Amino acid sequence: MWLSFLRDFIWLVLFHVAVVADVPPVIIQDDVSHLPSCECPSDTSSPVCGTDGETYDNFCKLRCAARTVTGLGGKCRGKCPCLPPSELANMICELIDNCPAQIPRGQLCGTDNTTYKDSCSFLCAQLTFDGIKELGVQCGGACPCPKGTSWRRSST
């Protein structure tokens, strides 16, 4: 039960941080050069950093700029410059450090034989530059797990 709550919590954290997440560039594929004009909403609450290093108010304005700039795309959501993955992981870990009270605070032994102080620290350890790494829980408590109490369970 708490593991699914923890998963929901991390996806909520990732959703909120996604506005600054460094993602592979999204190149505008369709031909927009023939469009006579570009009318976009004046919404500035969804900025996009272009592959040219410029911040656009929204994706529509980036798409309009792609009419005249070949290969222009979106590098990340949010203002330029995009956060490097390590900085993003640190931001997420800071949010995780303020874990909700519903999440158990006891130690966990990970499948990497590391003792984590609580589920939130365990979750933070799963964050890597490439997303979430395969890391499970061997048992509740400190490593090494006592014989007969091991329970390998993937957290993803």
Coordinates of C-alpha atoms in Angstrom, one line a residue, residues 26-101:
V26 CA 11.8 18.0 -30.1
I27 CA 12.5 19.2 -33.7
I28 CA 9.6 20.7 -35.6
Q29 CA 9.0 18.1 -38.3
D30 CA 6.2 19.5 -40.3
D31 CA 6.7 22.2 -42.9
V32 CA 5.5 25.5 -41.4
S33 CA 7.5 27.8 -43.7
H34 CA 4.5 28.3 -46.0
L35 CA 2.2 29.6 -43.3
P36 CA 1.4 33.3 -44.0
S37 CA 1.2 34.3 -40.4
C38 CA 1.5 32.8 -37.0
E39 CA -1.1 33.7 -34.4
C40 CA -0.4 32.4 -30.9
P41 CA -2.0 32.8 -27.6
S42 CA -0.3 35.4 -25.4
D43 CA 0.1 32.7 -22.6
T44 CA 3.5 33.1 -21.0
S45 CA 2.9 30.5 -18.3
S46 CA 4.4 27.7 -20.4
P47 CA 7.8 28.9 -21.6
V48 CA 9.9 26.6 -23.8
C49 CA 13.7 26.8 -24.3
G50 CA 14.5 26.4 -28.0
T51 CA 17.5 24.5 -29.4
D52 CA 18.8 28.0 -30.4
G53 CA 19.1 28.9 -26.7
E54 CA 16.2 31.4 -26.8
T55 CA 13.2 31.3 -24.5
Y56 CA 9.8 31.3 -26.2
D57 CA 6.6 32.2 -24.4
N58 CA 4.9 28.9 -25.4
F59 CA 5.3 26.0 -27.9
C60 CA 3.2 27.8 -30.5
K61 CA 5.6 30.7 -30.6
L62 CA 8.5 28.3 -30.9
R63 CA 6.7 26.6 -33.8
C64 CA 6.2 30.0 -35.5
A65 CA 9.9 30.8 -35.1
A66 CA 10.7 27.4 -36.8
R67 CA 9.2 28.9 -40.0
T68 CA 12.4 30.8 -40.5
V69 CA 15.0 28.8 -38.5
T70 CA 15.7 25.4 -40.0
G71 CA 16.1 22.6 -37.4
L72 CA 14.7 24.7 -34.6
G73 CA 13.1 22.6 -31.8
G74 CA 12.3 22.6 -28.1
K75 CA 15.1 21.6 -25.8
C76 CA 13.2 21.7 -22.5
R77 CA 10.1 23.1 -20.9
G78 CA 10.8 26.3 -19.0
K79 CA 13.1 29.2 -19.5
C80 CA 16.6 28.8 -20.9
P81 CA 19.1 27.6 -19.9
C82 CA 17.9 24.0 -19.4
L83 CA 18.9 22.4 -16.1
P84 CA 21.6 19.7 -16.4
P85 CA 20.3 16.3 -15.4
S86 CA 22.4 16.3 -12.2
E87 CA 20.9 19.5 -11.0
L88 CA 17.4 18.2 -11.9
A89 CA 18.0 15.1 -9.8
N90 CA 19.2 17.2 -6.9
M91 CA 16.0 19.3 -7.1
I92 CA 13.8 16.1 -7.1
C93 CA 15.8 14.7 -4.1
E94 CA 15.2 18.0 -2.2
L95 CA 11.5 17.6 -2.8
I96 CA 11.6 14.0 -1.7
D97 CA 13.4 15.0 1.5
N98 CA 10.2 16.7 2.5
C99 CA 8.4 13.3 2.2
P100 CA 4.7 13.1 3.2
A101 CA 4.1 11.9 6.7

